[in-house]
């Protein structure tokens, strides 16, 4: 790898996003850093998304279009990872956008720092579609203070994080070193909702070389009609992934120190499911979550648990019916 000019593979799954796709593509091809491989995985789109990709590919030879039958977000990401040839790789959702200096800032850090960077983590803003005020329309992806003191070194381990499951589990605000990744070859679970949580848990615990960069480089669009907000039977995927993350944490001797963070994670996924699923699935989904809480809570120290800010939330999950729970937390942005 040429540390002064590393090749970056940008993996972008595309499925019926004609409304936002051009803005996303513009934010990539106009990057000030040019050594990019742009892998656009057309995942069986039925709108004009493919035509838009083809139009852009005629203008920019860095764009490679891979068309496949619909395999879902996880399948499209896996296809991109199989095809990538870059020294580093990264993901972008096709309804989101990048600041124009994103990859140049990464390249500058890589050139400057005398260290191995396996995961480069950068900050961003979440834009909630339909909300327009500063207070309710946007929120930051993570707080750098959660990673501890950054002045001595920005190279961190997830084991140092104060709350390792709080706003760190997405994959679209990271670059991964390909040679390091190939030793593990983690994959996204096929057609699973929230599978980025598991991928992040696996990759975080496979390295101590996470570089934390605090600048806001990514714009994430949260849409009511997106997959995470229009759940059917796949709502149970949220809990399956919770189980998988817990298993990975236990295998890596990380669960004991992170079990209160895991409580927050389980509570958050439960509320996402209760708010987003069909009415007839709300009660059975809630019952499945309660089974997991009833296993987890006895493992917590009673006094610390009762002082935890998730205490009220978890107790409501245990004791309120699904519709009441949904109404109580309807306005809570998670």
Tab-separated table of C-alpha atoms in Angstrom, residues 22-23 28 52-53 57 80 91 97 114 127 141 153 157 168 178 212 233-234 239 243 251 253-254 262 305 325 333:
chain	number	residue	atom	x	y	z
A	22	UNK	CA	-27.588	12.121	-7.535
A	23	UNK	CA	-26.757	14.120	-4.429
A	28	UNK	CA	-18.445	11.122	-3.836
A	52	UNK	CA	-28.823	7.438	-12.981
A	53	UNK	CA	-25.855	5.193	-12.184
A	57	UNK	CA	-20.549	6.030	-14.993
A	80	UNK	CA	-19.192	-4.863	-2.754
A	91	UNK	CA	-19.637	2.229	2.976
A	97	UNK	CA	-23.952	12.364	1.508
A	114	UNK	CA	3.219	6.933	12.351
A	127	UNK	CA	-30.826	14.445	9.609
A	141	UNK	CA	-23.446	10.509	15.514
A	153	UNK	CA	-3.460	9.782	21.060
A	157	UNK	CA	-9.702	0.437	21.442
A	168	UNK	CA	-20.770	3.596	17.512
A	178	UNK	CA	-8.503	-4.094	3.687
A	212	UNK	CA	-11.139	8.586	16.294
A	233	UNK	CA	-41.741	-9.847	10.519
A	234	UNK	CA	-38.164	-8.607	10.284
A	239	UNK	CA	-33.428	-9.022	18.939
A	243	UNK	CA	-28.215	-11.938	20.838
A	251	UNK	CA	-16.454	-14.673	23.282
A	253	UNK	CA	-14.331	-11.310	27.296
A	254	UNK	CA	-15.962	-7.931	26.845
A	262	UNK	CA	-25.795	-3.669	26.461
A	305	UNK	CA	-29.141	-0.648	37.800
A	325	UNK	CA	-45.285	1.918	25.516
A	333	UNK	CA	-35.697	10.020	18.901
